[in-house]
Amino acid sequence: MADKYKIIGPVYDLLSTIYSGNQIHKSKTAMNADLQEDQKILFAGVGHGRDAIDAAERGAEVTVVDLSATMLKNVEKNLKGRNFKHPIRLVHSDILEFNETEEYDQVVANFFLNVFPEDFMVTVMKHLTTLVKPEGHFVVGDFHYPTGNILTKAFQSAYWYIAVGIFTIFAKNAFHKIYNYPKHIEGMGFSVEKTQSFNVLMIPTLWSIKASRKQIIKSEQKAA
């Protein structure tokens, strides 16, 4: 399959920093703060891997999966000269062909699900949730679903459409509305535990969402 990120991939991190003033990186690493040493973490569609590197620096056992050879080469460049308790494992693969079911304490999809049209995004999200351990977590970092007053919603939408327009032109990503990730996550049997928003021009335009599987509580009735 052709590498869609040959053109824009090498400058992906630079563009995100310019566009968000480093807020995208902050949203990508927000839920790393809860990681414990030796936990197994998967990053799907890792980009340049700075969020994965942050997790490895905290002592996590990190695996990254990306279909783009360009992106993985940039991760390798960022890994040069770094040493971690657990070396980061790089996997060049379509995420739907990566089947390490219930192997990970945390599965992370940062600014990855937004590259797909909604129906296929749901398919990918469902697959990612199968990789999460029963007591593990699923994390999504992405553009904030429009909330607030009409002006706030207008800014959030415009901020998204500029970004998706660029990536539609240069990487042939799907052009679509902002996805309501919490709604989709809840519909897959997960419960959103934590969200954290990140502002651009004092407006929440990015967020990170952390969810866990809903626990089914069984009650036993004792015979009288």
Short mmCIF file of C-alpha atoms in Angstrom, two decimals:
data_model
loop_
_atom_site.label_atom_id
_atom_site.label_comp_id
_atom_site.label_asym_id
_atom_site.label_seq_id
_atom_site.Cartn_x
_atom_site.Cartn_y
_atom_site.Cartn_z
CA MET A 1 0.00 0.00 0.00
CA ALA A 2 1.25 3.49 -0.88
CA ASP A 3 2.61 5.62 1.96
CA LYS A 4 0.22 8.59 2.18
CA TYR A 5 2.59 10.52 4.42
CA LYS A 6 5.65 10.73 2.14
CA ILE A 7 5.01 14.42 1.53
CA ILE A 8 3.61 15.69 4.82
CA GLY A 9 5.11 13.08 7.15
CA PRO A 10 8.58 14.63 7.53
CA VAL A 11 7.06 17.95 8.71
CA TYR A 12 4.15 16.47 10.67
CA ASP A 13 5.48 17.43 14.11
CA LEU A 14 6.54 20.89 12.97
CA LEU A 15 3.09 21.58 11.51
CA SER A 16 1.33 20.42 14.67
CA THR A 17 3.55 22.63 16.83
CA ILE A 18 3.00 25.69 14.63
CA TYR A 19 -0.73 25.07 14.39
CA SER A 20 -1.38 24.49 18.08
CA GLY A 21 1.50 26.13 19.94
CA ASN A 22 2.51 22.69 21.31
CA GLN A 23 -1.01 22.00 22.60
CA ILE A 24 -1.32 18.94 20.37
CA HIS A 25 1.72 17.40 22.04
CA LYS A 26 0.29 18.22 25.47
CA SER A 27 -2.99 16.53 24.58
CA LYS A 28 -1.10 13.47 23.29
CA THR A 29 0.85 13.03 26.52
CA ALA A 30 -1.82 14.08 29.03
CA MET A 31 -2.89 10.56 30.04
CA ASN A 32 0.70 9.33 30.26
CA ALA A 33 0.79 10.93 33.70
CA ASP A 34 -1.29 8.04 35.05
CA LEU A 35 1.01 5.31 33.72
CA GLN A 36 2.78 2.92 36.04
CA GLU A 37 6.22 1.46 35.44
CA ASP A 38 6.28 -1.77 33.40
CA GLN A 39 2.76 -1.37 32.06
CA LYS A 40 2.30 -2.41 28.44
CA ILE A 41 1.20 0.49 26.21
CA LEU A 42 0.25 0.48 22.54
CA PHE A 43 0.28 3.61 20.38
CA ALA A 44 -1.66 3.22 17.12
CA GLY A 45 -0.75 5.55 14.25
CA VAL A 46 2.11 7.00 16.25
CA GLY A 47 3.24 9.90 14.06
CA HIS A 48 6.71 11.04 15.12
CA GLY A 49 6.37 9.19 18.42
CA ARG A 50 7.02 11.89 21.00
CA ASP A 51 4.05 10.67 23.07
CA ALA A 52 5.38 7.11 22.92
CA ILE A 53 8.85 8.31 23.95
CA ASP A 54 7.30 10.15 26.91
CA ALA A 55 5.61 6.90 28.00
CA ALA A 56 8.86 4.94 27.64
CA GLU A 57 10.67 7.54 29.75
CA ARG A 58 8.15 6.78 32.51
CA GLY A 59 9.21 3.11 32.43
CA ALA A 60 6.33 1.73 30.36
CA GLU A 61 6.81 -1.12 27.88
CA VAL A 62 5.84 0.63 24.64
CA THR A 63 4.77 -0.77 21.27
CA VAL A 64 4.02 1.52 18.33
CA VAL A 65 2.15 0.48 15.20
CA ASP A 66 2.03 2.53 12.01
CA LEU A 67 1.33 1.72 8.38
CA SER A 68 3.46 4.66 7.21
CA ALA A 69 7.14 3.81 6.76
CA THR A 70 7.80 7.57 6.66
CA MET A 71 6.34 8.05 10.12
CA LEU A 72 8.25 5.10 11.57
CA LYS A 73 11.52 6.46 10.15
CA ASN A 74 10.83 9.71 11.98
CA VAL A 75 10.21 7.77 15.19
CA GLU A 76 13.56 6.01 14.70
CA LYS A 77 15.28 9.39 14.27
CA ASN A 78 13.73 10.62 17.52
CA LEU A 79 14.90 7.47 19.32
CA LYS A 80 18.57 7.94 18.47
CA GLY A 81 20.71 8.35 21.57
CA ARG A 82 17.85 7.50 23.95
CA ASN A 83 17.80 4.58 26.36
CA PHE A 84 14.78 3.27 28.21
CA LYS A 85 14.07 0.53 30.72
CA HIS A 86 12.08 -1.17 27.92
CA PRO A 87 13.21 -0.44 24.33
CA ILE A 88 10.34 0.83 22.19
CA ARG A 89 9.05 -1.83 19.81
CA LEU A 90 8.28 -0.55 16.29
CA VAL A 91 5.73 -2.45 14.19
CA HIS A 92 5.15 -1.61 10.51
CA SER A 93 1.60 -2.86 9.97
CA ASP A 94 -2.00 -2.10 9.21
CA ILE A 95 -3.54 -1.78 12.67
CA LEU A 96 -6.43 -4.07 11.67
CA GLU A 97 -3.90 -6.85 11.07
CA PHE A 98 -2.35 -6.36 14.50
CA ASN A 99 -4.08 -8.92 16.71
CA GLU A 100 -2.50 -8.95 20.15
CA THR A 101 -5.87 -9.29 21.85
CA GLU A 102 -6.17 -8.10 25.48
CA GLU A 103 -2.40 -7.65 25.74
CA TYR A 104 -2.20 -3.97 26.70
CA ASP A 105 -2.80 -2.01 29.88
CA GLN A 106 -3.44 1.05 27.74
CA VAL A 107 -4.17 1.45 24.03
CA VAL A 108 -3.72 4.97 22.66
CA ALA A 109 -5.11 6.51 19.46
CA ASN A 110 -3.78 10.07 19.29
CA PHE A 111 -4.88 12.05 16.23
CA PHE A 112 -5.19 8.75 14.38
CA LEU A 113 -8.88 7.92 14.19
CA ASN A 114 -9.62 11.23 12.47
CA VAL A 115 -7.91 10.10 9.26
CA PHE A 116 -10.81 7.71 8.46
CA PRO A 117 -14.40 8.19 7.30
CA GLU A 118 -16.77 7.62 10.21
CA ASP A 119 -17.92 4.07 9.42
CA PHE A 120 -14.35 2.84 9.04
CA MET A 121 -13.24 4.86 12.07
CA VAL A 122 -15.76 2.90 14.16
CA THR A 123 -14.35 -0.37 12.76
CA VAL A 124 -10.81 0.67 13.71
CA MET A 125 -11.91 1.84 17.17
CA LYS A 126 -13.68 -1.47 17.84
CA HIS A 127 -10.53 -3.35 16.88
CA LEU A 128 -8.37 -1.19 19.13
CA THR A 129 -10.65 -1.88 22.10
CA THR A 130 -10.07 -5.62 21.65
CA LEU A 131 -6.37 -5.06 22.34
CA VAL A 132 -7.10 -3.61 25.81
CA LYS A 133 -6.77 -5.87 28.85
CA PRO A 134 -10.02 -6.43 30.80
CA GLU A 135 -8.84 -3.95 33.46
CA GLY A 136 -7.02 -1.70 30.99
CA HIS A 137 -7.71 1.69 29.45
CA PHE A 138 -8.42 3.13 26.02
CA VAL A 139 -7.19 6.67 25.29
CA VAL A 140 -8.05 9.02 22.45
CA GLY A 141 -6.43 12.41 21.88
CA ASP A 142 -7.94 14.52 19.11
CA PHE A 143 -9.81 17.67 18.12
CA HIS A 144 -12.48 18.71 20.61
CA TYR A 145 -16.10 17.98 19.76
CA PRO A 146 -17.92 21.35 19.45
CA THR A 147 -19.36 22.51 22.77
CA GLY A 148 -20.31 25.80 24.40
CA ASN A 149 -21.87 28.85 22.79
CA ILE A 150 -22.28 29.46 19.07
CA LEU A 151 -19.00 31.38 18.75
CA THR A 152 -17.01 28.70 20.57
CA LYS A 153 -18.53 25.98 18.40
CA ALA A 154 -17.79 27.98 15.26
CA PHE A 155 -14.13 28.40 16.24
CA GLN A 156 -13.77 24.71 17.15
CA SER A 157 -15.26 23.66 13.82
CA ALA A 158 -13.19 26.10 11.77
CA TYR A 159 -10.00 25.03 13.56
CA TRP A 160 -10.76 21.41 12.68
CA TYR A 161 -11.76 22.03 9.06
CA ILE A 162 -8.55 23.92 8.32
CA ALA A 163 -6.50 20.99 9.64
CA VAL A 164 -8.52 18.25 7.94
CA GLY A 165 -8.46 20.23 4.69
CA ILE A 166 -4.64 20.29 4.69
CA PHE A 167 -4.38 16.56 5.38
CA THR A 168 -7.07 15.75 2.82
CA ILE A 169 -5.04 17.56 0.16
CA PHE A 170 -1.57 16.29 1.08
CA ALA A 171 -2.29 12.86 2.62
CA LYS A 172 -5.68 12.03 1.09
CA ASN A 173 -7.28 11.64 4.51
CA ALA A 174 -11.06 11.58 4.76
CA PHE A 175 -12.80 14.96 4.92
CA HIS A 176 -15.51 14.86 7.58
CA LYS A 177 -17.05 16.53 10.62
CA ILE A 178 -15.49 16.34 14.09
CA TYR A 179 -16.20 12.99 15.68
CA ASN A 180 -17.94 12.63 19.04
CA TYR A 181 -15.46 10.12 20.45
CA PRO A 182 -17.01 9.79 23.94
CA LYS A 183 -20.33 8.77 22.35
CA HIS A 184 -18.64 6.08 20.25
CA ILE A 185 -16.50 4.88 23.17
CA GLU A 186 -19.50 4.55 25.47
CA GLY A 187 -21.32 2.63 22.74
CA MET A 188 -18.54 0.03 22.73
CA GLY A 189 -18.96 -0.93 26.37
CA PHE A 190 -16.44 1.50 27.82
CA SER A 191 -16.98 4.22 30.39
CA VAL A 192 -15.21 7.58 30.05
CA GLU A 193 -13.26 8.12 33.27
CA LYS A 194 -11.43 11.32 32.49
CA THR A 195 -11.23 14.08 29.91
CA GLN A 196 -8.79 16.96 29.68
CA SER A 197 -9.16 19.92 27.33
CA PHE A 198 -6.44 22.06 25.74
CA ASN A 199 -7.01 25.60 24.55
CA VAL A 200 -5.98 27.52 21.49
CA LEU A 201 -6.71 31.25 21.81
CA MET A 202 -8.45 30.44 25.12
CA ILE A 203 -10.94 28.09 23.44
CA PRO A 204 -10.94 24.31 24.07
CA THR A 205 -9.98 22.94 20.65
CA LEU A 206 -8.21 19.68 21.59
CA TRP A 207 -8.82 17.04 24.21
CA SER A 208 -7.68 13.73 25.63
CA ILE A 209 -10.19 11.08 26.67
CA LYS A 210 -9.49 8.09 28.93
CA ALA A 211 -11.95 5.21 29.23
CA SER A 212 -12.17 1.78 30.83
CA ARG A 213 -14.46 -1.18 30.31
CA LYS A 214 -17.79 -0.90 32.09
CA GLN A 215 -17.93 -3.30 34.99
CA ILE A 216 -21.04 -5.43 35.20
CA ILE A 217 -21.99 -5.82 38.84
CA LYS A 218 -23.75 -9.08 39.61
CA SER A 219 -25.92 -9.23 42.68
CA GLU A 220 -26.81 -12.48 44.33
CA GLN A 221 -30.14 -12.88 46.03
CA LYS A 222 -30.07 -15.12 49.04
CA ALA A 223 -32.98 -17.42 49.63
CA ALA A 224 -35.05 -16.44 52.60
#
